[in-house]
């Protein structure tokens, strides 16, 4: 635990961490309130809540070829800060659309804001890689898991309280302010040009289609030359399925099966239980990260989580459901901490943006496909139990993939051959 908190002695990481927490907290509050708004105002059209999630994931499939190039070629600090500022402006547009009750404009603002936000993560992760030591990567991954769990514990509850007290517009206003604060924190960073511009200085006019094509191709070849990276990137497809299902199936099973008249109240407690599960799992994963191999952590986490997700879909009442959800989330941090600590160790800092430009769209592609399936098929063709069965089964099958197709020798962390800018692997 002392090692975990010693990472905050690094002022650069502390500011980045604070910026990330601030923007995520505002987003959780705003998006939670927005889902409640759609389910309340359009109760007989559950596909709108799914469509809302879909509008948050689809932009990745349209701009994934550009985000990694931007993070590797442009000033990473400016990219992260400007993403926050532009997102704040689009949140104001979302606020206007809510006040005018223009449904098409609500979804348009969500789509545009999601597109802008996709540039943030590769830039932020690349900066973190540059300001931390290798031994701190698993610690940072564990902290991210802990913060995610705290958001699940308190974020949905805060979102619900703000929605009940100030409505969806009040929640979106908090969302807007959080982006502004995050941008200020990132702007205050004083980091070296080697971290901000590892491949030298470029201007937007110098980035043409040929450069984008070459950089994107380099990212593909860089991943293709490492079986380990191929396996890790493939994991993001499973994450996409889990994220897509979990983003709507918890509130759907409460509203349409277990607690139709109290789904908002119970969903808050569902977030608390899931958050406690991830928080406890994060602590356990941090303890086991030095004793278990990364592969063992991934296989164990996926097997246990998938099994409990399947069981949760057939829970006879709310209490049993919440218990099963606790155990399904308890083991997710084992997977996230393992991959979060593994990836920066094997990716050259100059290539992190281009590698991220492949992992994120793969995750979002499968998240979008999952949401699209749910939107089209529920409740006419598939039941809520079927959603849990599909998500849980695929999670369990991914554990089998890691067991038999990822070699034990890959657990030894070894540097992937560096690809120099302007050349192909």
Coordinates of C-alpha atoms in Angstrom, one line a residue:
X1 CA 0.0 0.0 0.0
X2 CA 2.9 2.3 0.8
X3 CA 4.3 1.7 -2.7
X4 CA 0.9 2.5 -4.2
X5 CA 0.6 6.0 -2.6
X6 CA 4.3 6.8 -3.1
X7 CA 3.5 7.2 -6.8
X8 CA 1.9 10.5 -5.9
X9 CA 5.3 11.9 -5.1
X10 CA 5.6 12.3 -8.8
X11 CA 3.9 15.7 -9.3
X12 CA 3.3 15.1 -13.0
X13 CA 1.4 11.9 -12.4
X14 CA -0.6 13.5 -9.6
X15 CA -1.8 16.3 -11.9
X16 CA -2.7 13.8 -14.6
X17 CA -4.4 11.6 -12.1
X18 CA -6.4 14.5 -10.7
X19 CA -7.4 15.7 -14.2
X20 CA -8.6 12.2 -15.1
X21 CA -10.6 11.8 -11.9
X22 CA -12.2 15.2 -12.3
X23 CA -13.4 14.7 -15.9
X24 CA -14.5 11.1 -15.3
X25 CA -16.6 12.0 -12.2
X26 CA -18.4 14.7 -14.2
X27 CA -19.0 12.4 -17.1
X28 CA -20.4 9.7 -14.8
X29 CA -22.8 12.1 -13.2
X30 CA -23.9 13.6 -16.6
X31 CA -24.3 10.3 -18.4
X32 CA -26.1 8.6 -15.5
X33 CA -28.6 11.4 -15.4
X34 CA -29.0 11.3 -19.2
X35 CA -29.9 7.5 -19.1
X36 CA -32.5 8.2 -16.4
X37 CA -33.9 11.1 -18.5
X38 CA -34.3 8.8 -21.6
X39 CA -35.9 5.9 -19.6
X40 CA -38.3 8.3 -17.8
X41 CA -39.3 10.4 -20.8
X42 CA -39.4 7.5 -23.3
X43 CA -40.3 4.6 -21.0
X44 CA -41.8 2.5 -23.8
X45 CA -38.8 2.9 -26.0
X46 CA -35.9 1.2 -24.2
X47 CA -33.8 1.2 -27.4
X48 CA -33.2 4.9 -26.9
X49 CA -31.1 4.2 -23.8
X50 CA -29.1 1.7 -25.9
X51 CA -28.8 4.1 -28.8
X52 CA -27.4 6.7 -26.3
X53 CA -24.6 4.2 -25.4
X54 CA -24.1 3.4 -29.1
X55 CA -23.6 7.1 -29.9
X56 CA -20.7 7.1 -27.4
X57 CA -18.9 4.2 -29.0
X58 CA -19.4 4.6 -32.7
X59 CA -17.1 7.6 -33.2
X60 CA -14.1 5.3 -32.4
X61 CA -14.8 3.3 -35.5
X62 CA -14.7 6.5 -37.6
X63 CA -11.6 8.2 -36.3
X64 CA -9.4 5.4 -34.9
X65 CA -7.0 5.7 -37.8
X66 CA -6.2 9.3 -36.7
X67 CA -6.1 9.3 -32.9
X68 CA -2.8 7.3 -32.6
X69 CA -1.1 9.4 -35.2
X70 CA -2.1 12.6 -33.5
X71 CA -0.8 11.3 -30.1
X72 CA 2.6 10.3 -31.6
X73 CA 3.1 13.2 -33.9
X74 CA 1.6 16.2 -32.1
X75 CA 2.0 17.7 -28.7
X76 CA 0.4 15.2 -26.3
X77 CA -0.2 17.7 -23.6
X78 CA -2.1 20.1 -25.9
X79 CA -4.1 17.3 -27.4
X80 CA -5.3 16.2 -23.9
X81 CA -6.1 19.7 -22.7
X82 CA -7.8 20.7 -25.9
X83 CA -10.0 17.6 -25.9
X84 CA -11.3 18.6 -22.5
X85 CA -12.0 22.2 -23.6
X86 CA -13.8 21.1 -26.8
X87 CA -15.8 18.5 -24.8
X88 CA -16.8 21.3 -22.4
X89 CA -18.2 23.3 -25.3
X90 CA -20.0 20.3 -26.7
X91 CA -21.5 19.6 -23.3
X92 CA -23.0 23.1 -23.4
X93 CA -24.5 22.2 -26.7
X94 CA -25.9 19.1 -25.0
X95 CA -27.4 21.3 -22.3
X96 CA -29.1 23.4 -24.9
X97 CA -30.5 20.3 -26.6
X98 CA -31.9 19.1 -23.4
X99 CA -33.6 22.4 -22.5
X100 CA -35.2 22.5 -26.0
X101 CA -36.1 18.8 -25.9
X102 CA -34.5 18.1 -29.3
X103 CA -33.8 14.4 -29.3
X104 CA -31.8 14.4 -32.6
X105 CA -29.6 17.2 -31.2
X106 CA -29.0 15.3 -28.0
X107 CA -27.7 12.3 -29.8
X108 CA -25.6 14.5 -32.2
X109 CA -23.9 16.3 -29.3
X110 CA -23.2 12.9 -27.6
X111 CA -21.7 11.6 -30.8
X112 CA -19.5 14.6 -31.4
X113 CA -18.3 14.8 -27.8
X114 CA -17.5 11.1 -27.9
X115 CA -15.5 11.6 -31.1
X116 CA -13.4 14.4 -29.5
X117 CA -12.8 12.4 -26.3
X118 CA -11.3 9.5 -28.2
X119 CA -8.2 11.7 -28.8
X120 CA -7.7 12.0 -25.0
X121 CA -6.8 8.5 -23.8
X122 CA -3.9 7.8 -26.2
X123 CA -2.3 11.2 -25.4
X124 CA -2.8 10.8 -21.7
X125 CA -1.5 7.2 -21.6
X126 CA 1.5 8.2 -23.6
X127 CA 2.3 11.0 -21.2
X128 CA 1.9 8.7 -18.2
X129 CA 4.2 6.2 -19.8
X130 CA 6.8 9.0 -20.1
X131 CA 6.6 10.3 -16.6
X132 CA 6.6 7.0 -14.7
X133 CA 9.1 4.2 -14.2
X134 CA 8.4 0.7 -15.5
X135 CA 7.9 -0.6 -12.0
X136 CA 5.1 2.0 -11.5
X137 CA 3.0 0.9 -14.4
X138 CA 1.1 -1.9 -12.5
X139 CA 0.6 0.6 -9.6
X140 CA -0.9 3.1 -11.9
X141 CA -3.1 0.4 -13.5
X142 CA -4.3 -0.6 -10.0
X143 CA -5.1 3.0 -9.0
X144 CA -7.1 3.4 -12.2
X145 CA -9.1 0.3 -11.1
X146 CA -9.7 1.7 -7.7
X147 CA -10.9 5.0 -9.0
X148 CA -13.2 3.2 -11.4
X149 CA -14.7 1.3 -8.5
X150 CA -15.2 4.5 -6.5
X151 CA -17.0 5.9 -9.5
X152 CA -19.2 2.9 -9.5
X153 CA -19.9 3.2 -5.8
X154 CA -20.5 6.9 -5.7
X155 CA -20.9 8.1 -9.3
X156 CA -24.2 6.5 -10.1
X157 CA -25.5 7.6 -6.8
X158 CA -24.4 11.2 -7.3
X159 CA -25.8 11.1 -10.8
X160 CA -29.1 9.9 -9.5
X161 CA -29.2 12.6 -6.7
X162 CA -28.3 15.4 -9.1
X163 CA -31.0 14.1 -11.5
X164 CA -33.6 14.0 -8.8
X165 CA -32.6 17.5 -7.5
X166 CA -31.6 19.4 -10.6
X167 CA -32.7 17.3 -13.5
X168 CA -30.6 16.2 -16.5
X169 CA -29.6 19.8 -17.3
X170 CA -28.1 20.3 -13.8
X171 CA -26.0 17.1 -14.2
X172 CA -24.8 18.1 -17.7
X173 CA -23.7 21.5 -16.3
X174 CA -21.5 19.7 -13.7
X175 CA -20.2 17.6 -16.5
X176 CA -19.2 20.8 -18.4
X177 CA -17.4 22.2 -15.4
X178 CA -15.5 19.0 -14.8
X179 CA -14.0 19.2 -18.3
X180 CA -12.9 22.7 -17.8
X181 CA -11.2 21.9 -14.5
X182 CA -9.5 18.9 -16.1
X183 CA -8.1 21.0 -18.9
X184 CA -6.7 23.6 -16.4
X185 CA -4.9 20.8 -14.5
X186 CA -3.4 19.4 -17.7
X187 CA -2.3 22.8 -18.9
X188 CA -0.5 23.3 -15.6
X189 CA 1.9 20.4 -16.3
X190 CA 5.5 21.2 -17.0
X191 CA 6.9 18.2 -18.8
X192 CA 9.9 17.8 -21.2
X193 CA 9.6 17.9 -25.0
X194 CA 10.8 14.3 -25.1
X195 CA 7.6 13.2 -23.4
X196 CA 5.3 15.6 -25.2
X197 CA 6.9 15.2 -28.6
X198 CA 8.8 11.9 -28.7
X199 CA 9.0 11.9 -32.5
X200 CA 9.8 15.6 -32.9
X201 CA 7.7 18.7 -33.6
X202 CA 5.0 18.6 -36.3
X203 CA 2.2 20.9 -37.3
X204 CA -1.2 19.9 -38.5
X205 CA -0.5 21.0 -42.0
X206 CA 2.5 18.6 -42.2
X207 CA 0.3 15.6 -41.4
X208 CA -1.1 14.4 -44.7
X209 CA -2.9 11.3 -45.7
X210 CA 0.3 9.5 -46.7
X211 CA 1.9 10.1 -43.3
X212 CA -1.3 8.9 -41.6
X213 CA -1.4 5.8 -43.8
X214 CA 2.3 5.0 -43.0
X215 CA 2.0 5.6 -39.3
X216 CA -1.2 3.5 -39.1
X217 CA 0.6 0.7 -41.1
X218 CA 3.5 0.9 -38.7
X219 CA 1.2 0.4 -35.8
X220 CA -0.2 -2.7 -37.5
X221 CA 3.2 -4.2 -38.3
X222 CA 4.5 -3.4 -34.8
X223 CA 1.6 -5.4 -33.3
X224 CA 1.8 -8.2 -35.9
X225 CA 5.4 -8.9 -35.1
X226 CA 4.6 -9.7 -31.5
X227 CA 2.4 -12.6 -30.5
X228 CA 2.1 -11.1 -27.1
X229 CA 0.8 -7.8 -28.4
X230 CA -1.6 -9.7 -30.7
X231 CA -3.0 -11.6 -27.7
X232 CA -3.3 -8.4 -25.5
X233 CA -5.0 -6.4 -28.3
X234 CA -7.4 -9.3 -28.9
X235 CA -8.5 -9.0 -25.3
X236 CA -10.0 -5.6 -26.0
X237 CA -12.7 -7.3 -28.1
X238 CA -13.8 -9.1 -25.0
X239 CA -13.7 -5.9 -23.0
X240 CA -15.9 -4.3 -25.7
X241 CA -18.5 -7.1 -25.3
X242 CA -18.5 -6.8 -21.5
X243 CA -18.7 -3.0 -21.6
X244 CA -21.5 -3.0 -24.2
X245 CA -23.6 -5.5 -22.3
X246 CA -22.9 -4.2 -18.8
X247 CA -23.7 -0.6 -19.8
X248 CA -27.4 -1.4 -20.3
X249 CA -28.1 -4.9 -19.0
X250 CA -28.0 -4.1 -15.3
X251 CA -30.6 -1.3 -15.5
X252 CA -32.6 -3.4 -18.0
X253 CA -32.9 -6.4 -15.7
X254 CA -34.0 -4.2 -12.9
X255 CA -36.5 -2.2 -14.9
X256 CA -38.0 -5.0 -16.9
X257 CA -37.7 -8.0 -14.5
X258 CA -36.6 -7.6 -10.9
X259 CA -37.7 -4.2 -9.7
X260 CA -39.8 -2.3 -12.3
X261 CA -41.2 0.2 -9.8
X262 CA -37.8 1.0 -8.0
X263 CA -35.2 0.4 -10.8
X264 CA -33.6 3.8 -10.3
X265 CA -33.1 3.3 -6.6
X266 CA -31.9 -0.2 -6.9
X267 CA -29.6 0.7 -9.8
X268 CA -27.8 3.1 -7.5
X269 CA -27.3 0.2 -5.1
X270 CA -26.2 -2.0 -8.0
X271 CA -23.5 0.6 -8.8
X272 CA -22.4 0.6 -5.1
X273 CA -22.2 -3.2 -5.0
X274 CA -20.3 -3.4 -8.3
X275 CA -18.0 -0.6 -7.2
X276 CA -17.2 -2.3 -3.9
X277 CA -16.5 -5.5 -5.9
X278 CA -14.1 -3.7 -8.2
X279 CA -12.5 -1.9 -5.3
X280 CA -11.9 -5.1 -3.4
X281 CA -10.8 -6.8 -6.6
X282 CA -8.3 -4.0 -7.2
X283 CA -6.7 -4.5 -3.8
X284 CA -6.6 -8.3 -4.3
X285 CA -5.1 -7.9 -7.8
X286 CA -2.4 -5.5 -6.5
X287 CA -1.5 -8.2 -3.9
X288 CA -1.4 -11.0 -6.5
X289 CA 0.4 -9.0 -9.3
X290 CA 3.8 -9.7 -7.8
X291 CA 3.1 -13.4 -7.2
X292 CA 1.0 -14.6 -10.2
X293 CA 2.0 -14.3 -13.8
X294 CA 0.1 -11.9 -15.9
X295 CA -1.4 -14.8 -17.9
X296 CA -2.6 -16.5 -14.7
X297 CA -4.3 -13.3 -13.5
X298 CA -6.0 -12.8 -16.9
X299 CA -7.3 -16.4 -17.1
X300 CA -8.5 -16.5 -13.5
X301 CA -10.2 -13.2 -13.8
X302 CA -12.1 -14.0 -17.0
X303 CA -13.1 -17.5 -15.9
X304 CA -14.6 -16.3 -12.6
X305 CA -16.2 -13.1 -14.0
X306 CA -17.8 -14.9 -16.9
X307 CA -19.3 -17.6 -14.7
X308 CA -20.9 -15.1 -12.3
X309 CA -22.2 -12.9 -15.1
X310 CA -24.1 -15.9 -16.5
X311 CA -25.5 -16.8 -13.1
X312 CA -26.6 -13.1 -12.5
X313 CA -28.9 -13.2 -15.5
X314 CA -31.0 -16.0 -13.8
X315 CA -31.1 -14.5 -10.3
X316 CA -34.6 -14.9 -8.8
X317 CA -34.6 -11.7 -6.8
X318 CA -32.7 -8.4 -6.3
X319 CA -30.7 -9.6 -3.3
X320 CA -29.3 -12.7 -5.2
X321 CA -28.6 -10.6 -8.2
X322 CA -26.6 -8.0 -6.3
X323 CA -24.5 -10.7 -4.6
X324 CA -23.7 -12.3 -8.0
X325 CA -22.9 -8.9 -9.5
X326 CA -20.5 -8.3 -6.6
X327 CA -18.6 -11.5 -7.4
X328 CA -18.7 -10.9 -11.2
X329 CA -17.0 -7.5 -10.7
X330 CA -14.6 -8.8 -8.0
X331 CA -12.4 -10.5 -10.6
X332 CA -12.5 -8.0 -13.4
X333 CA -9.5 -6.0 -11.9
X334 CA -7.3 -9.1 -12.2
X335 CA -7.6 -8.8 -16.0
X336 CA -7.4 -5.0 -16.2
X337 CA -4.4 -4.7 -13.8
X338 CA -2.5 -7.5 -15.7
X339 CA -3.0 -5.9 -19.1
X340 CA -2.5 -2.4 -17.8
X341 CA 0.8 -3.4 -16.3
X342 CA 1.9 -5.5 -19.3
X343 CA 1.2 -3.2 -22.2
X344 CA 3.5 -0.3 -21.3
X345 CA 6.4 -2.7 -20.6
X346 CA 6.4 -4.1 -24.1
X347 CA 5.5 -1.1 -26.2
X348 CA 8.1 1.4 -27.2
X349 CA 7.1 4.9 -26.0
X350 CA 7.4 6.3 -29.5
X351 CA 4.8 3.7 -30.7
X352 CA 2.3 3.9 -27.8
X353 CA -0.2 6.2 -29.6
X354 CA -0.2 3.9 -32.7
X355 CA -0.7 0.8 -30.6
X356 CA -3.5 2.5 -28.7
X357 CA -5.1 3.5 -32.0
X358 CA -5.7 -0.2 -32.6
X359 CA -6.8 -1.4 -29.2
X360 CA -9.4 1.3 -28.6
X361 CA -11.3 0.8 -31.9
X362 CA -11.3 -3.0 -31.5
X363 CA -12.9 -2.6 -28.1
X364 CA -15.4 0.0 -29.4
X365 CA -16.2 -2.1 -32.5
X366 CA -17.3 -5.0 -30.3
X367 CA -19.0 -2.7 -27.8
X368 CA -21.0 -1.2 -30.7
X369 CA -21.9 -4.6 -32.1
X370 CA -23.1 -5.7 -28.7
X371 CA -25.2 -2.6 -28.2
X372 CA -26.5 -2.9 -31.8
X373 CA -27.5 -6.5 -31.1
X374 CA -29.3 -5.5 -27.9
X375 CA -31.0 -2.5 -29.5
X376 CA -32.3 -4.6 -32.4
X377 CA -33.2 -7.8 -30.6
X378 CA -34.4 -6.8 -27.1
X379 CA -37.1 -7.4 -26.0
X380 CA -38.7 -8.8 -29.2
X381 CA -36.2 -11.6 -30.0
X382 CA -34.0 -12.1 -27.0
X383 CA -34.7 -12.0 -23.3
X384 CA -32.7 -10.2 -20.6
X385 CA -31.4 -13.6 -19.4
X386 CA -30.0 -14.2 -22.9
X387 CA -28.0 -11.0 -22.8
X388 CA -26.3 -12.1 -19.6
X389 CA -25.7 -15.6 -21.1
X390 CA -24.1 -14.2 -24.2
X391 CA -21.8 -11.7 -22.4
X392 CA -20.8 -14.2 -19.7
X393 CA -20.2 -17.1 -22.2
X394 CA -17.9 -15.0 -24.4
X395 CA -16.0 -13.8 -21.3
X396 CA -15.6 -17.5 -20.2
X397 CA -14.5 -18.5 -23.7
X398 CA -11.9 -15.8 -23.8
X399 CA -10.3 -17.4 -20.7
X400 CA -10.1 -20.7 -22.7
X401 CA -8.4 -18.7 -25.5
X402 CA -5.7 -17.4 -23.1
X403 CA -5.2 -20.8 -21.6
X404 CA -4.5 -22.7 -24.8
X405 CA -3.3 -20.0 -27.3
X406 CA -1.1 -17.7 -25.2
X407 CA 2.2 -19.5 -24.5
X408 CA 3.6 -19.5 -20.9
X409 CA 6.9 -18.1 -22.3
X410 CA 5.1 -14.9 -23.2
X411 CA 4.8 -14.2 -19.5
X412 CA 8.4 -13.1 -19.6
X413 CA 8.3 -9.4 -20.3
X414 CA 10.6 -8.7 -23.3
X415 CA 10.9 -5.5 -25.3
X416 CA 9.1 -5.6 -28.7
X417 CA 11.5 -4.6 -31.5
X418 CA 11.4 -0.9 -32.0
X419 CA 10.0 0.4 -35.3
X420 CA 11.6 3.7 -36.2
X421 CA 9.3 6.4 -37.5
X422 CA 9.4 6.4 -41.3
X423 CA 10.2 2.7 -41.6
X424 CA 8.1 -0.5 -41.4
X425 CA 8.8 -3.5 -39.2

